[in-house]
Coordinates of C-alpha atoms and ligand atoms in Angstrom, one line a residue:
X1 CA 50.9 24.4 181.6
X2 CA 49.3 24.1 178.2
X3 CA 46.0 26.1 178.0
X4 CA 44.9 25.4 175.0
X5 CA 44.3 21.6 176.2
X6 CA 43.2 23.3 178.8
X7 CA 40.1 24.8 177.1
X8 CA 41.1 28.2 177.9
X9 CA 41.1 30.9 174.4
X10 CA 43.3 33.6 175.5
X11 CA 43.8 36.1 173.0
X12 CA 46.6 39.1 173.7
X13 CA 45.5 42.1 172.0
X14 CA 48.9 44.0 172.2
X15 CA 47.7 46.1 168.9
X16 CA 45.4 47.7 171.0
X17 CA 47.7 49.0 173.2
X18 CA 50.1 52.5 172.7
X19 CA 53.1 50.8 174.2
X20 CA 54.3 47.4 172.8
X21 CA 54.8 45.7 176.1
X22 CA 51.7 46.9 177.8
X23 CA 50.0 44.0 179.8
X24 CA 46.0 43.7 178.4
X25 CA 44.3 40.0 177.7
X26 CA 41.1 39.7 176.7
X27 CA 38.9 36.4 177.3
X28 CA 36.6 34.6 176.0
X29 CA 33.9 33.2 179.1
X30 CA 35.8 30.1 180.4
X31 CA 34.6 27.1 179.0
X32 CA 33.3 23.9 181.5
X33 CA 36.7 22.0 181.1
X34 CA 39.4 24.5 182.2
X35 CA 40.6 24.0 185.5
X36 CA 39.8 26.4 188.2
X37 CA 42.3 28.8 189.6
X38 CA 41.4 27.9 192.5
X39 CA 43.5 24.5 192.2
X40 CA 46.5 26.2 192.3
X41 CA 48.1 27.0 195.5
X42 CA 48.9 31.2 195.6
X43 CA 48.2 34.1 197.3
X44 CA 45.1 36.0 195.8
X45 CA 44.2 39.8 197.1
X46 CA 41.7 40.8 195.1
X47 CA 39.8 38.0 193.6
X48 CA 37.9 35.2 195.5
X49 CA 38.0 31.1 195.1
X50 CA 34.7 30.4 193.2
X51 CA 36.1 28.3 190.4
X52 CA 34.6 30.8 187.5
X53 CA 38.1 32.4 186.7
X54 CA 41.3 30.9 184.7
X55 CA 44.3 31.2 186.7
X56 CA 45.2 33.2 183.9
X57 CA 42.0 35.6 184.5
X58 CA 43.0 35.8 187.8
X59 CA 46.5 36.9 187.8
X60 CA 45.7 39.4 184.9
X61 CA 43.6 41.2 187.4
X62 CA 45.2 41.0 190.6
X63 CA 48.3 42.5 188.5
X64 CA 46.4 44.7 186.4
X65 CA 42.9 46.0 188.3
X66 CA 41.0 44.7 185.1
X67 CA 39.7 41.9 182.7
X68 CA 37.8 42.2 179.6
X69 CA 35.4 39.3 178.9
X70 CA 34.3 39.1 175.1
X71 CA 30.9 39.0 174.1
X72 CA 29.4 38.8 177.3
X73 CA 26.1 40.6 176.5
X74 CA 23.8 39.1 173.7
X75 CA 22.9 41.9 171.3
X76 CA 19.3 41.3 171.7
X77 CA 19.5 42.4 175.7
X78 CA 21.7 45.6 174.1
X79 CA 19.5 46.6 172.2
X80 CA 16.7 46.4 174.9
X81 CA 18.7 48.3 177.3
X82 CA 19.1 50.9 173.8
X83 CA 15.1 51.1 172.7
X84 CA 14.6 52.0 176.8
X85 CA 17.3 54.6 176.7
X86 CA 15.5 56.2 173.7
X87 CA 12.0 56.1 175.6
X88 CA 13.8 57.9 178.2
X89 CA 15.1 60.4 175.9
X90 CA 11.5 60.8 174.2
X91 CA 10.4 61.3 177.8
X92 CA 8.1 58.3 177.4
X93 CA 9.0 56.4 180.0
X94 CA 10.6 57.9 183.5
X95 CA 11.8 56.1 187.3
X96 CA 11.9 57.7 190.8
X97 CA 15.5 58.9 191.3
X98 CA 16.4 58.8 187.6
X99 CA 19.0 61.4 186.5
X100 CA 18.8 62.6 182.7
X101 CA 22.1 64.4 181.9
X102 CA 23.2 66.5 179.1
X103 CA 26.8 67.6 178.3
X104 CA 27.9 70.9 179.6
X105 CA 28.9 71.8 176.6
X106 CA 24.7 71.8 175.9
X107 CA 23.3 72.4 179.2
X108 CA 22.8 76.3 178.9
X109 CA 21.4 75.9 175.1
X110 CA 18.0 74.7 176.5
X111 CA 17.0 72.1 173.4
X112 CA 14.3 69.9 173.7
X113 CA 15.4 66.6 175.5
X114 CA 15.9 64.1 172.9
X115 CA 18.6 61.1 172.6
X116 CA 20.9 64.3 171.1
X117 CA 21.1 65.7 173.9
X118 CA 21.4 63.0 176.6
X119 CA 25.1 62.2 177.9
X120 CA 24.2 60.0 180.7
X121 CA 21.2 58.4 182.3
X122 CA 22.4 57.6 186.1
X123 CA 20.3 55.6 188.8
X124 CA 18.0 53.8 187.0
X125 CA 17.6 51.0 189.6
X126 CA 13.8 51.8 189.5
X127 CA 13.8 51.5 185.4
X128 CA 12.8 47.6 185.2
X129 CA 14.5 47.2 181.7
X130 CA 17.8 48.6 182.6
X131 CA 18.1 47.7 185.8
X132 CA 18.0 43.9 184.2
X133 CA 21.6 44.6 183.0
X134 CA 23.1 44.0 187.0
X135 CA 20.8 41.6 187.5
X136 CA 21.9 39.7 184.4
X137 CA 23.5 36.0 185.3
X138 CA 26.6 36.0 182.9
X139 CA 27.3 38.9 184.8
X140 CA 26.7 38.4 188.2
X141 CA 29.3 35.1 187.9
X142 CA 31.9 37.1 186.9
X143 CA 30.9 39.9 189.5
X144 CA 30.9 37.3 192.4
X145 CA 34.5 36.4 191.2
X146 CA 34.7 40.1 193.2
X147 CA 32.7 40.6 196.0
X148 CA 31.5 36.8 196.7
X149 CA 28.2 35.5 197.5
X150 CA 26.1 38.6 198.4
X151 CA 25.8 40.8 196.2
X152 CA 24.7 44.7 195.6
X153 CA 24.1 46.8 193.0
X154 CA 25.2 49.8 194.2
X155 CA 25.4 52.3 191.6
X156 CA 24.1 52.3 187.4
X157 CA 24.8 54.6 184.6
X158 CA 24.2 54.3 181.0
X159 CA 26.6 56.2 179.1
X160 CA 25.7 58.1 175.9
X161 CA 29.4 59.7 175.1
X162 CA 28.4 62.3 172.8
X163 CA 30.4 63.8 169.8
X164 CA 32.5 66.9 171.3
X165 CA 31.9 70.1 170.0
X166 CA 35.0 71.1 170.1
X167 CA 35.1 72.5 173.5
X168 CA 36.6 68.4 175.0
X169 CA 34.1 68.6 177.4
X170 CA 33.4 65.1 176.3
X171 CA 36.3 63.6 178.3
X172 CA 36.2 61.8 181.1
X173 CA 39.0 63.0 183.4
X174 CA 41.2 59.9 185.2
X175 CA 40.0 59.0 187.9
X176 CA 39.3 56.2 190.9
X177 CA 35.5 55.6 191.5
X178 CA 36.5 54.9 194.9
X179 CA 36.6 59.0 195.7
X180 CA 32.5 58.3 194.8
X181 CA 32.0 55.5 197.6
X182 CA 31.8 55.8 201.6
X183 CA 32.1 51.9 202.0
X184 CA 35.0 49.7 202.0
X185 CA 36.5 47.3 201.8
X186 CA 37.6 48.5 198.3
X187 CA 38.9 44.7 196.9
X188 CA 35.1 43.8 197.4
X189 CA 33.5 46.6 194.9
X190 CA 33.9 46.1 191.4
X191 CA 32.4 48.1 188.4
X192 CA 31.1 46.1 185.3
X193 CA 31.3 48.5 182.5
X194 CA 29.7 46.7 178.9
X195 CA 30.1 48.4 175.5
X196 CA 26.9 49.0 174.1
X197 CA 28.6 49.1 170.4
X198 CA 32.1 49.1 169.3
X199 CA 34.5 51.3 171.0
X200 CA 37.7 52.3 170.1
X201 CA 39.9 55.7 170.8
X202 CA 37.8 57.6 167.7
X203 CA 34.6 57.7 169.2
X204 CA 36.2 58.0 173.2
X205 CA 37.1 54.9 174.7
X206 CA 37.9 53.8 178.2
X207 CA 41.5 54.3 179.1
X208 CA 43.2 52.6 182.3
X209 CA 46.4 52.8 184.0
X210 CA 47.3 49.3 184.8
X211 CA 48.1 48.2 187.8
X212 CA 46.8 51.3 189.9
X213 CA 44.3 49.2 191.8
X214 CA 47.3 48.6 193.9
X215 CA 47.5 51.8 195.4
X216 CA 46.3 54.4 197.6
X217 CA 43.2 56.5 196.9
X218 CA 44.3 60.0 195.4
X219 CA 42.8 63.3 196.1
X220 CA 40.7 64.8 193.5
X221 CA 38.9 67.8 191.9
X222 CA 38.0 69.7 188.9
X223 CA 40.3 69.2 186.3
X224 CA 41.3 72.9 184.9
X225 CA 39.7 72.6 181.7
X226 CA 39.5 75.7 179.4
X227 CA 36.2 74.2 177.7
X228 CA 34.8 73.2 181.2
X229 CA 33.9 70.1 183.2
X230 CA 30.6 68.3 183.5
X231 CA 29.0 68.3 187.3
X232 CA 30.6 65.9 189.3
X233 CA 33.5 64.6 186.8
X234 CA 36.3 64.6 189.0
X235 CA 39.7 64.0 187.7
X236 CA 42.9 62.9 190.0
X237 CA 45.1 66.2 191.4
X238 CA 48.3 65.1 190.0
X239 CA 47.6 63.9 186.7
X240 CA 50.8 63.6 184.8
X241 CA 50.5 63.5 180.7
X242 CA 53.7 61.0 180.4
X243 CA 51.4 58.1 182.2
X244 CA 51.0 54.4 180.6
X245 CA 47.5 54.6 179.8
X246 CA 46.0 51.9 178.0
X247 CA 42.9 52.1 175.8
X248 CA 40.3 49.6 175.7
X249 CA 39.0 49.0 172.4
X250 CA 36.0 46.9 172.6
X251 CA 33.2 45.0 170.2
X252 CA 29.5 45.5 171.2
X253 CA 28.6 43.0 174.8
X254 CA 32.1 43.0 175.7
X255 CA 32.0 43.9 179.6
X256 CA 35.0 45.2 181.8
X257 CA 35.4 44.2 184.9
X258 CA 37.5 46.8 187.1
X259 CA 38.6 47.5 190.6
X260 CA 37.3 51.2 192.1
X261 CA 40.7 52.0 192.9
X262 CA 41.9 51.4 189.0
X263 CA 42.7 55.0 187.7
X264 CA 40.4 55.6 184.4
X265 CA 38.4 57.9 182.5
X266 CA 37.5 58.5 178.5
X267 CA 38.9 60.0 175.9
X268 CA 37.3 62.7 173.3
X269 CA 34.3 61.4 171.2
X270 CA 35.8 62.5 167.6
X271 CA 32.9 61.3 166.1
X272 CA 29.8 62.4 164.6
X273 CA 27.5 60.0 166.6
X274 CA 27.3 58.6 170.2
X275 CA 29.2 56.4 172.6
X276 CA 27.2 54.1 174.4
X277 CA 28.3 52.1 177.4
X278 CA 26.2 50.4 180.5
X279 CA 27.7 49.7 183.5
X280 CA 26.9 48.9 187.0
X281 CA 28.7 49.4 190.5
X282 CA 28.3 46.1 192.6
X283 CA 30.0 45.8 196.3
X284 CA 29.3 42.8 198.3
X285 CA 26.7 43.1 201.0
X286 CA 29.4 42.9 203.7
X287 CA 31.1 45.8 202.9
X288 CA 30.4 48.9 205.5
X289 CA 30.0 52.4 205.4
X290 CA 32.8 54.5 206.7
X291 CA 32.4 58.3 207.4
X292 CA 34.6 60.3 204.7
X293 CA 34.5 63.5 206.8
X294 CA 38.4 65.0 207.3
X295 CA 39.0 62.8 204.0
X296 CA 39.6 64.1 200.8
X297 CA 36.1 61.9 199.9
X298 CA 34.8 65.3 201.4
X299 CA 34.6 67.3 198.7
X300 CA 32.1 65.2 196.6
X301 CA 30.3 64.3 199.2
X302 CA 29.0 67.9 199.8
X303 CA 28.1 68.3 195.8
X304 CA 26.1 65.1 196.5
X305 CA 24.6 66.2 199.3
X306 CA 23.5 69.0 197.8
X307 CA 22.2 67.8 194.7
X308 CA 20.0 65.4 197.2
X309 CA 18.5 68.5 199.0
X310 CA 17.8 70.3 195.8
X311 CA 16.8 67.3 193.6
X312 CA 15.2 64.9 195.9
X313 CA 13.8 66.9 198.7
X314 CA 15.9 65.3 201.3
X315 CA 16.9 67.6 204.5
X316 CA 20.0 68.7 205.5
X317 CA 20.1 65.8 208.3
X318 CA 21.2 63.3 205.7
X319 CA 24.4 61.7 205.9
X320 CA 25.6 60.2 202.4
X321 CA 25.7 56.7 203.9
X322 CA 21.2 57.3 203.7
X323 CA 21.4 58.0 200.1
X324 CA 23.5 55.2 199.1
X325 CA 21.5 52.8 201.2
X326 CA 18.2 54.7 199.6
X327 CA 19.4 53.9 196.6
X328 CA 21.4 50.3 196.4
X329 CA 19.5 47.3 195.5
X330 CA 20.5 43.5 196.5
X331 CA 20.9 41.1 193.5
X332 CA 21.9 38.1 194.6
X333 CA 22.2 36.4 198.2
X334 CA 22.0 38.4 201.5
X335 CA 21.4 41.6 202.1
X336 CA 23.6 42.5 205.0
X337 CA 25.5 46.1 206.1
X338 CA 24.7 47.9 202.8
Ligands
IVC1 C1 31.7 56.3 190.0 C2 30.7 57.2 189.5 C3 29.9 57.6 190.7 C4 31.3 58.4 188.8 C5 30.2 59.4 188.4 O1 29.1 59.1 188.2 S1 30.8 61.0 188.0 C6 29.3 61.9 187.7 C7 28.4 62.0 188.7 N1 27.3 62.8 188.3 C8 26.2 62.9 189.0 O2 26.0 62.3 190.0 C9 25.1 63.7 188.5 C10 25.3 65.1 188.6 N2 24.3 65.8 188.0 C11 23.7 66.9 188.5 O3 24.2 67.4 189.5 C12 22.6 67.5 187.7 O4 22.1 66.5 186.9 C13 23.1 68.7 186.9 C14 24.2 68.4 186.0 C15 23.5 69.9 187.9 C16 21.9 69.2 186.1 O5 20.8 69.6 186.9 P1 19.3 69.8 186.5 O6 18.6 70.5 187.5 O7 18.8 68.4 186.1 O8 19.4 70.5 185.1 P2 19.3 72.0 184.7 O9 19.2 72.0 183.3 O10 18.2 72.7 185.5 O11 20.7 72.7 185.1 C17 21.0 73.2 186.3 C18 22.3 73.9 186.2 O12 23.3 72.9 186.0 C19 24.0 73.2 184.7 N3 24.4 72.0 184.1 C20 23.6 71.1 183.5 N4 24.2 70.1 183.1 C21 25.5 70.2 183.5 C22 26.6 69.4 183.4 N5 26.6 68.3 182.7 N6 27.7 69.9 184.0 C23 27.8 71.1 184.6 N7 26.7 71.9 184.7 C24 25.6 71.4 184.2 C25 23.0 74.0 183.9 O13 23.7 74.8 183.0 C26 22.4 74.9 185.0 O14 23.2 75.9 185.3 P3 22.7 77.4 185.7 O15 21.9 77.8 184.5 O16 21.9 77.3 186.9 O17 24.0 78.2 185.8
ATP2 N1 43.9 67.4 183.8 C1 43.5 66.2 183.7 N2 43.1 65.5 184.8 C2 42.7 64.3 184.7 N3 42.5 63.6 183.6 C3 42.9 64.2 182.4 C4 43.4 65.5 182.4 N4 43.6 65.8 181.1 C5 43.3 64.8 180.4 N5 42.8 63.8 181.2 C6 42.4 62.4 180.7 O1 43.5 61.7 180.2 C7 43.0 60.9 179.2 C8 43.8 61.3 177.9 O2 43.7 62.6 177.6 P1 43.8 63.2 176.2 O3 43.5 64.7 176.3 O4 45.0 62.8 175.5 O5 42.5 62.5 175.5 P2 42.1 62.6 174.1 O6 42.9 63.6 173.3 O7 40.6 62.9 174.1 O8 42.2 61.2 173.5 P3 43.4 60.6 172.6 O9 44.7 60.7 173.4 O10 43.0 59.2 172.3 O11 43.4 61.5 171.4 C9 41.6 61.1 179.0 O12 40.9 60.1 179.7 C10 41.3 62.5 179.6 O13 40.0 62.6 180.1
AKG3 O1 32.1 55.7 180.2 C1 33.1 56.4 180.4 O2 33.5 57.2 179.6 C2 33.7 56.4 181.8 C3 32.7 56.5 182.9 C4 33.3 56.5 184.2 O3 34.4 56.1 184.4 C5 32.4 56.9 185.4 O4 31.4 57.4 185.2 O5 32.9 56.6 186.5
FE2_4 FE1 34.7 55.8 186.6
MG5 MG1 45.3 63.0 173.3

């Protein structure tokens, strides 16, 4: 099939990758003319028939667990999403449920909150101008490539990756976001992760392990790191140093779409400034809550738990299933289970 007649601008990126015959393509949003993958008679598992996606696009991801669309995200909505980070940091600006972060590297140094100091802004579904990111269209047709027609945002973070002191406590251990999430089916939650500014491995990109989407979810913890671990960052058990990561690189709106049971994390930030990424957790409406008790889920669901008691008031009745529904928001279609 020729897919350059076919209107379709792949582009392989192999010099991105650290081993030559690593699988990665980047795309370019599918232009009007190229044929659906839909046309073509095949078995798909984790993508949907909704004519947005290349057959190309699709394969990559049902083989890989990822697909990197370029320039997705007009700079003017990144820097909107960056000038409402900063009021956050300044303290001008605040959202019921909002969680401010700082490195733990910083945590016990008690400095004035300020955009220095700020790793991560998470749940900011009640902040109007970052909570525009999952409802943003260009988005949302990708996302519904994912979880169909109905969709929720279940979970927002804006990244600020700062530079490591020295201690690597900027890392992001590897890790399956699925551990975080007491509803399934997993093929019908995707995370849509867009780089606020160019990315590469200097400043602490994203790193994935292809094709791990395919497997089972993995047991995890703390990693044993001699610098520490921030709250919450749980890294896979039996991570192995020979594995085939591949890094990301990425240019400023280009948005990554990736399955929850994709192994990931981030490098060091060996930079002087910040990292900045936004991203958004979406699961079609559909999906249902499962109880993770017995599971090796259980572990993070009693840090959660407890951070909802201390930080939110909530008593000890709650089952995480309440906070998740407390907190999801629907974007598009039906609201249903979630
Ligand atoms: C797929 C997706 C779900 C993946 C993820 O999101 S992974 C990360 C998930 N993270 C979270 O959900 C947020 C976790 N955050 C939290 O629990 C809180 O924000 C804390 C980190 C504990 C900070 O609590 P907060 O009360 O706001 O701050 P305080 O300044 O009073 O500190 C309380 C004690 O916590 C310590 N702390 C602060 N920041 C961190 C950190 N980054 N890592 C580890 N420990 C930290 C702080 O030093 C203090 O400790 P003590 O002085 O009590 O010993
Ligand atoms: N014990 C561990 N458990 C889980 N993940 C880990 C562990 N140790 C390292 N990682 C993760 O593996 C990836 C690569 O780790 P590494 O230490 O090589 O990163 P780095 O040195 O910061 O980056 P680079 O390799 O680009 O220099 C990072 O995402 C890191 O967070
Ligand atoms: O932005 C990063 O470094 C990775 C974040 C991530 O994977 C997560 O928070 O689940
Ligand atoms: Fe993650
Ligand atoms: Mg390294």
């Amino acid at each position: 099939m020729d897919f350059q007649r076919a209107g379709v601008r792949l582009q392989v990126v192999l010099g991105h990758l650290n081993r030559p015959s690593a699988p990665a393509i980047v795309t370019h949003p599918v232009s009007a003319a190229a044929p659906p993958a839909s046309c073509y008679p095949q078995q798909f598992r984790y993508t949907l028939d909704n004519n947005v996606l290349s057959l190309e696009q699709r394969q990559f991801y049902e083989e890989n667990g990822f697909l990197v669309i370029k320039k997705l995200v007009s700079d003017e909505d990144i820097e909107r999403f960056r000038a409402e980070f900063e009021r956050i940091c300044r303290k001008e600006v605040d959202a019921p449920g909002m969680i401010v972060m700082r490195d733990v590297a910083i945590a016990k140094l008690n400095c004035e909150l300020s955009e220095k100091v700020v790793s991560k802004v998470q749940d900011f579904q009640e902040n109007k101008e970052l909570f525009s990111y999952c409802s943003l269209p260009e988005v949302l047709k990708y996302v519904e490539c994912f979880t169909g027609p109905n969709i929720m945002a279940m979970h927002t973070m804006l990244i600020n990756k700062p530079s490591d002191t020295g201690k690597k406590t900027s890392r992001h251990p590897l890790h399956q976001d699925l551990h975080y999430f007491p509803f399934r089916p997993s093929n019908r939650i995707v995370c849509a992760w867009t780089a606020m500014e160019h990315i590469d491995r200097n400043n602490g990109c994203l790193v994935v392990l292809p094709g791990t989407h395919k497997g089972s979810l993995k047991p995890h913890g703390y990693p044993k790191w001699e610098g520490g671990v921030n709250k919450m960052y749980h890294g896979i058990l039996d991570y192995k140093q020979d594995n085939n990561r591949v890094h990301l690189v990425m240019e400023k709106g280009d948005t990554v779409f990736f399955h929850p049971l994709l192994i990931h994390g981030s490098g060091r930030n060996k930079t002087q400034g910040f990292r900045k990424a936004i991203s958004c957790h979406y699961a079609s409406s559909d999906c249902h809550y499962i109880d993770v008790k017995g599971t090796s889920q259980e572990n993070i669901e009693d840090e959660v738990k407890e951070f909802a008691e201390r930080h939110h008031g909530l008593g000890s009745g709650i089952e995480l299933k309440d906070i998740w529904m407390f907190r999801s928001r629907s974007v598009k279609g039906e609201r249903i289970n979630l």
